[in-house]
PDB file of C-alpha atoms in Angstrom:
ATOM      1  CA  MET A1403      24.830 -17.256  -7.403  1.00 54.00           C
ATOM      2  CA  SER A1404      22.194 -19.439  -7.868  1.00 77.00           C
ATOM      3  CA  ASP A1405      21.512 -20.644  -4.439  1.00 88.00           C
ATOM      4  CA  ARG A1406      21.411 -17.084  -3.252  1.00 86.00           C
ATOM      5  CA  ARG A1407      19.005 -16.289  -6.128  1.00 89.00           C
ATOM      6  CA  ASP A1408      16.831 -19.079  -5.435  1.00 90.00           C
ATOM      7  CA  THR A1409      16.841 -18.538  -1.706  1.00 90.00           C
ATOM      8  CA  PHE A1410      15.816 -14.889  -2.605  1.00 90.00           C
ATOM      9  CA  GLU A1411      13.074 -15.888  -4.764  1.00 90.00           C
ATOM     10  CA  ALA A1412      11.714 -18.330  -2.343  1.00 91.00           C
ATOM     11  CA  ARG A1413      11.358 -16.014   0.320  1.00 91.00           C
ATOM     12  CA  ALA A1414      10.759 -12.505  -1.515  1.00 91.00           C
ATOM     13  CA  LEU A1415       8.294 -13.527  -4.491  1.00 92.00           C
ATOM     14  CA  PRO A1416       5.639 -14.755  -2.360  1.00 93.00           C
ATOM     15  CA  HIS A1417       5.354 -10.896  -1.032  1.00 93.00           C
ATOM     16  CA  LEU A1418       5.408  -9.587  -4.438  1.00 93.00           C
ATOM     17  CA  ASP A1419       1.643  -8.910  -4.504  1.00 93.00           C
ATOM     18  CA  ALA A1420       1.764  -7.059  -1.149  1.00 93.00           C
ATOM     19  CA  ALA A1421       4.489  -4.980  -2.297  1.00 93.00           C
ATOM     20  CA  TYR A1422       2.898  -3.726  -5.581  1.00 94.00           C
ATOM     21  CA  ASN A1423      -0.379  -3.298  -3.518  1.00 92.00           C
ATOM     22  CA  LEU A1424       1.482  -0.749  -1.355  1.00 92.00           C
ATOM     23  CA  ALA A1425       3.259   0.893  -4.006  1.00 92.00           C
ATOM     24  CA  ARG A1426       0.041   1.238  -5.847  1.00 92.00           C
ATOM     25  CA  TRP A1427      -1.637   2.832  -3.012  1.00 89.00           C
ATOM     26  CA  LEU A1428       1.409   5.187  -2.398  1.00 89.00           C
ATOM     27  CA  SER A1429       1.898   6.202  -5.746  1.00 89.00           C
ATOM     28  CA  ARG A1430      -1.789   5.992  -7.085  1.00 87.00           C
ATOM     29  CA  SER A1431      -0.579   4.920 -10.304  1.00 88.00           C
ATOM     30  CA  PRO A1432      -0.393   1.298 -11.852  1.00 91.00           C
ATOM     31  CA  SER A1433       2.792   2.283 -13.790  1.00 91.00           C
ATOM     32  CA  ASP A1434       4.546   4.086 -11.080  1.00 91.00           C
ATOM     33  CA  ALA A1435       3.770   0.970  -8.669  1.00 92.00           C
ATOM     34  CA  GLU A1436       5.512  -1.366 -11.213  1.00 94.00           C
ATOM     35  CA  ASP A1437       8.565   0.751 -11.510  1.00 93.00           C
ATOM     36  CA  VAL A1438       8.722   1.075  -7.536  1.00 94.00           C
ATOM     37  CA  VAL A1439       8.456  -2.777  -7.208  1.00 94.00           C
ATOM     38  CA  GLN A1440      11.125  -3.158  -9.721  1.00 94.00           C
ATOM     39  CA  ASP A1441      13.464  -1.024  -8.067  1.00 94.00           C
ATOM     40  CA  ALA A1442      12.479  -2.388  -4.722  1.00 94.00           C
ATOM     41  CA  MET A1443      13.119  -6.149  -5.804  1.00 94.00           C
ATOM     42  CA  LEU A1444      16.334  -5.173  -7.222  1.00 93.00           C
ATOM     43  CA  ARG A1445      17.258  -3.238  -4.024  1.00 93.00           C
ATOM     44  CA  ALA A1446      16.071  -6.176  -2.127  1.00 92.00           C
ATOM     45  CA  PHE A1447      18.226  -8.761  -4.060  1.00 92.00           C
ATOM     46  CA  ARG A1448      21.169  -6.599  -3.804  1.00 91.00           C
ATOM     47  CA  ALA A1449      21.064  -6.241  -0.126  1.00 90.00           C
ATOM     48  CA  PHE A1450      19.336  -9.719   0.681  1.00 90.00           C
ATOM     49  CA  ASP A1451      22.677 -10.823   2.486  1.00 86.00           C
ATOM     50  CA  GLN A1452      21.960  -7.955   5.041  1.00 85.00           C
ATOM     51  CA  LEU A1453      18.795  -9.422   6.398  1.00 86.00           C
ATOM     52  CA  ARG A1454      18.618 -10.158   9.742  1.00 81.00           C
ATOM     53  CA  GLY A1455      16.172 -12.502  10.743  1.00 78.00           C
ATOM     54  CA  GLU A1456      13.581 -14.502   8.892  1.00 79.00           C
ATOM     55  CA  ASP A1457      10.818 -12.077   8.280  1.00 85.00           C
ATOM     56  CA  VAL A1458      11.013 -10.992   4.786  1.00 91.00           C
ATOM     57  CA  ARG A1459       7.783  -9.079   4.309  1.00 91.00           C
ATOM     58  CA  PRO A1460       8.241  -6.069   6.567  1.00 91.00           C
ATOM     59  CA  TRP A1461      11.897  -5.741   5.256  1.00 92.00           C
ATOM     60  CA  LEU A1462      10.685  -5.689   1.796  1.00 93.00           C
ATOM     61  CA  MET A1463       7.905  -3.478   2.327  1.00 92.00           C
ATOM     62  CA  ARG A1464      10.275  -1.104   4.057  1.00 91.00           C
ATOM     63  CA  ILE A1465      12.389  -1.159   0.898  1.00 93.00           C
ATOM     64  CA  VAL A1466       9.245  -0.380  -1.245  1.00 93.00           C
ATOM     65  CA  ARG A1467       8.321   2.351   1.013  1.00 92.00           C
ATOM     66  CA  ASN A1468      11.630   3.923   0.644  1.00 92.00           C
ATOM     67  CA  CYS A1469      11.851   3.388  -3.282  1.00 93.00           C
ATOM     68  CA  TRP A1470       8.529   5.286  -3.445  1.00 91.00           C
ATOM     69  CA  ARG A1471       9.916   8.012  -1.165  1.00 90.00           C
ATOM     70  CA  ASP A1472      12.816   8.507  -3.423  1.00 90.00           C
ATOM     71  CA  ARG A1473      11.066   8.554  -6.527  1.00 88.00           C
ATOM     72  CA  ARG A1474       8.180  10.881  -5.089  1.00 87.00           C
ATOM     73  CA  ASP A1475      10.903  13.187  -3.948  1.00 86.00           C
ATOM     74  CA  ARG A1476      12.807  13.460  -7.384  1.00 81.00           C
ATOM     75  CA  PRO A1477      12.256  16.852  -8.714  1.00 72.00           C
ATOM     76  CA  HIS A1478      11.356  15.825 -12.110  1.00 55.00           C
ATOM     77  CA  ARG A1479       8.426  13.419 -10.882  1.00 46.00           C
ATOM     78  CA  ARG A1480       5.791  12.619 -13.438  1.00 48.00           C
ATOM     79  CA  HIS A1481       2.262  13.470 -12.455  1.00 48.00           C
ATOM     80  CA  ASP A1482      -0.593  10.836 -13.281  1.00 48.00           C
ATOM     81  CA  VAL A1483      -4.015  11.690 -14.078  1.00 47.00           C
ATOM     82  CA  PRO A1484      -6.820   9.885 -12.216  1.00 51.00           C
ATOM     83  CA  LEU A1485      -8.311   6.942 -13.966  1.00 50.00           C
ATOM     84  CA  PRO A1486     -11.705   7.749 -15.663  1.00 52.00           C
ATOM     85  CA  GLY A1487     -14.629   7.045 -13.615  1.00 57.00           C
ATOM     86  CA  GLY A1488     -12.629   7.315 -10.345  1.00 55.00           C
ATOM     87  CA  ARG A1489     -11.356   3.753 -10.472  1.00 51.00           C
ATOM     88  CA  GLU A1490      -8.591   2.813  -7.906  1.00 51.00           C
ATOM     89  CA  GLY A1491      -7.061  -0.566  -7.497  1.00 47.00           C
ATOM     90  CA  PRO A1492      -8.947  -3.959  -7.765  1.00 47.00           C
ATOM     91  CA  GLU A1493     -12.709  -4.002  -7.586  1.00 45.00           C
ATOM     92  CA  LEU A1494     -14.232  -4.991  -4.225  1.00 43.00           C
ATOM     93  CA  VAL A1495     -16.947  -7.069  -5.406  1.00 43.00           C
ATOM     94  CA  ASP A1496     -18.954 -10.022  -4.053  1.00 42.00           C
ATOM     95  CA  GLU A1497     -19.438 -12.928  -5.928  1.00 47.00           C
ATOM     96  CA  GLY A1498     -23.175 -13.577  -4.815  1.00 48.00           C
ATOM     97  CA  PRO A1499     -25.666 -13.986  -7.204  1.00 52.00           C
ATOM     98  CA  ASP A1500     -27.721 -10.930  -6.270  1.00 59.00           C
ATOM     99  CA  ALA A1501     -26.736  -8.046  -8.742  1.00 66.00           C
ATOM    100  CA  GLU A1502     -28.167  -5.198  -6.820  1.00 65.00           C
ATOM    101  CA  ALA A1503     -26.098  -6.377  -3.736  1.00 62.00           C
ATOM    102  CA  GLN A1504     -22.966  -6.542  -6.091  1.00 65.00           C
ATOM    103  CA  ALA A1505     -23.636  -3.073  -7.505  1.00 70.00           C
ATOM    104  CA  MET A1506     -24.118  -1.479  -3.721  1.00 69.00           C
ATOM    105  CA  ARG A1507     -20.827  -3.391  -2.768  1.00 72.00           C
ATOM    106  CA  ALA A1508     -18.781  -2.196  -5.846  1.00 75.00           C
ATOM    107  CA  SER A1509     -20.054   1.349  -5.227  1.00 75.00           C
ATOM    108  CA  GLU A1510     -19.266   1.203  -1.613  1.00 79.00           C
ATOM    109  CA  GLY A1511     -15.766  -0.255  -2.630  1.00 79.00           C
ATOM    110  CA  ARG A1512     -15.143   2.827  -4.945  1.00 85.00           C
ATOM    111  CA  ARG A1513     -16.289   5.079  -2.207  1.00 85.00           C
ATOM    112  CA  VAL A1514     -13.863   3.625   0.377  1.00 85.00           C
ATOM    113  CA  ARG A1515     -10.951   3.518  -2.097  1.00 86.00           C
ATOM    114  CA  ALA A1516     -11.385   7.195  -3.129  1.00 88.00           C
ATOM    115  CA  MET A1517     -11.671   8.027   0.842  1.00 89.00           C
ATOM    116  CA  ILE A1518      -8.471   6.239   1.394  1.00 90.00           C
ATOM    117  CA  ALA A1519      -6.808   7.667  -1.808  1.00 90.00           C
ATOM    118  CA  ALA A1520      -7.707  11.080  -0.470  1.00 91.00           C
ATOM    119  CA  LEU A1521      -6.152  10.391   3.173  1.00 92.00           C
ATOM    120  CA  PRO A1522      -2.577  11.969   3.718  1.00 93.00           C
ATOM    121  CA  GLU A1523       0.075   9.796   3.023  1.00 91.00           C
ATOM    122  CA  ALA A1524       1.380   9.222   6.495  1.00 93.00           C
ATOM    123  CA  PHE A1525      -2.223   7.792   7.555  1.00 95.00           C
ATOM    124  CA  ARG A1526      -2.823   6.152   3.985  1.00 93.00           C
ATOM    125  CA  GLU A1527       0.415   4.180   4.601  1.00 92.00           C
ATOM    126  CA  VAL A1528      -0.309   2.802   7.815  1.00 94.00           C
ATOM    127  CA  LEU A1529      -4.022   1.945   7.060  1.00 93.00           C
ATOM    128  CA  ILE A1530      -2.849   0.012   3.869  1.00 91.00           C
ATOM    129  CA  LEU A1531      -0.127  -1.718   5.666  1.00 92.00           C
ATOM    130  CA  ARG A1532      -2.379  -2.936   8.556  1.00 93.00           C
ATOM    131  CA  GLU A1533      -6.003  -3.386   6.948  1.00 90.00           C
ATOM    132  CA  MET A1534      -4.904  -4.472   3.659  1.00 88.00           C
ATOM    133  CA  GLU A1535      -1.387  -6.184   4.042  1.00 89.00           C
ATOM    134  CA  ASP A1536      -2.374  -7.210   7.696  1.00 89.00           C
ATOM    135  CA  LEU A1537       1.045  -6.531   9.093  1.00 92.00           C
ATOM    136  CA  SER A1538       1.473  -6.075  13.029  1.00 93.00           C
ATOM    137  CA  TYR A1539       1.830  -2.562  14.586  1.00 94.00           C
ATOM    138  CA  ARG A1540       5.576  -3.713  14.984  1.00 93.00           C
ATOM    139  CA  GLU A1541       5.714  -4.523  11.616  1.00 92.00           C
ATOM    140  CA  ILE A1542       4.290  -1.278  10.387  1.00 94.00           C
ATOM    141  CA  ALA A1543       6.718   0.654  13.026  1.00 94.00           C
ATOM    142  CA  GLU A1544       9.482  -1.428  11.216  1.00 91.00           C
ATOM    143  CA  VAL A1545       8.670  -0.718   7.735  1.00 91.00           C
ATOM    144  CA  SER A1546       7.706   2.872   8.367  1.00 92.00           C
ATOM    145  CA  GLY A1547      10.646   3.547  10.760  1.00 93.00           C
ATOM    146  CA  ILE A1548       8.270   5.383  13.304  1.00 95.00           C
ATOM    147  CA  PRO A1549       7.346   4.081  16.898  1.00 96.00           C
ATOM    148  CA  ILE A1550       4.384   1.667  17.695  1.00 95.00           C
ATOM    149  CA  GLY A1551       2.831   4.435  19.409  1.00 95.00           C
ATOM    150  CA  THR A1552       2.729   6.616  16.478  1.00 96.00           C
ATOM    151  CA  VAL A1553       1.739   3.905  14.268  1.00 96.00           C
ATOM    152  CA  MET A1554      -1.277   3.390  16.563  1.00 95.00           C
ATOM    153  CA  SER A1555      -2.253   6.935  16.710  1.00 96.00           C
ATOM    154  CA  ARG A1556      -1.838   7.416  12.764  1.00 96.00           C
ATOM    155  CA  LEU A1557      -4.081   4.396  12.250  1.00 95.00           C
ATOM    156  CA  ALA A1558      -6.747   5.495  14.761  1.00 95.00           C
ATOM    157  CA  ARG A1559      -6.673   8.852  13.012  1.00 96.00           C
ATOM    158  CA  ALA A1560      -6.761   7.436   9.478  1.00 94.00           C
ATOM    159  CA  ARG A1561      -9.881   5.387  10.643  1.00 94.00           C
ATOM    160  CA  ALA A1562     -11.749   8.436  12.344  1.00 94.00           C
ATOM    161  CA  LEU A1563     -10.857  10.569   9.151  1.00 94.00           C
ATOM    162  CA  LEU A1564     -12.604   7.843   6.987  1.00 91.00           C
ATOM    163  CA  LYS A1565     -15.456   7.478   9.361  1.00 91.00           C
ATOM    164  CA  ASP A1566     -15.873  11.365   9.512  1.00 91.00           C
ATOM    165  CA  GLN A1567     -15.778  11.560   5.777  1.00 90.00           C
ATOM    166  CA  TRP A1568     -18.286   8.667   5.259  1.00 87.00           C
ATOM    167  CA  VAL A1569     -20.753  10.214   7.731  1.00 89.00           C
ATOM    168  CA  ALA A1570     -20.326  13.582   6.256  1.00 88.00           C
ATOM    169  CA  GLU A1571     -21.237  12.325   2.757  1.00 85.00           C
ATOM    170  CA  ASP A1572     -24.244  10.334   3.929  1.00 81.00           C
ATOM    171  CA  GLN A1573     -25.451  13.430   5.678  1.00 83.00           C
ATOM    172  CA  HIS A1574     -25.018  15.488   2.754  1.00 81.00           C
ATOM    173  CA  GLY A1575     -26.263  13.023   0.082  1.00 72.00           C
ATOM    174  CA  LEU A1576     -23.038  12.721  -1.653  1.00 56.00           C
ATOM    175  CA  ARG A1577     -23.261   9.020  -2.023  1.00 51.00           C
TER     176      ARG A1577
END
């Protein structure tokens, strides 16, 4: 039992931050994300003997995704209120010395996070897996259970939606 646990910890725990990041973006709630990741890690440990191949990350991300969907589809699901000030996820701030540039980057980071959060779940999911978790199209297809062509089209659509929203806000002075 100890060897199995040690092997699981060595192979799965390095991906814990990525699992939380995906859960956080899907759930839009830090506490729900923690619960999803906890459930996912427990499921992963129980099913660890069924893992085929060496690549744990896509396998674990798929479990996180499935745990989120199970939680989301429960009829007694709790609805969280967004954080004050529209805060979402970690701050995207450059450590450079220019305070004005830092403020602009932080503002743009909040703006991008809000736009990503507003995307439909299917688009948000593939965008997070590709752009933030750096999964390949094949790995995203494996995690999401969809064909690679669908991954590519959803990713292109998500990027287009973000661009359109950015341009529309700029044109209407909503920054």
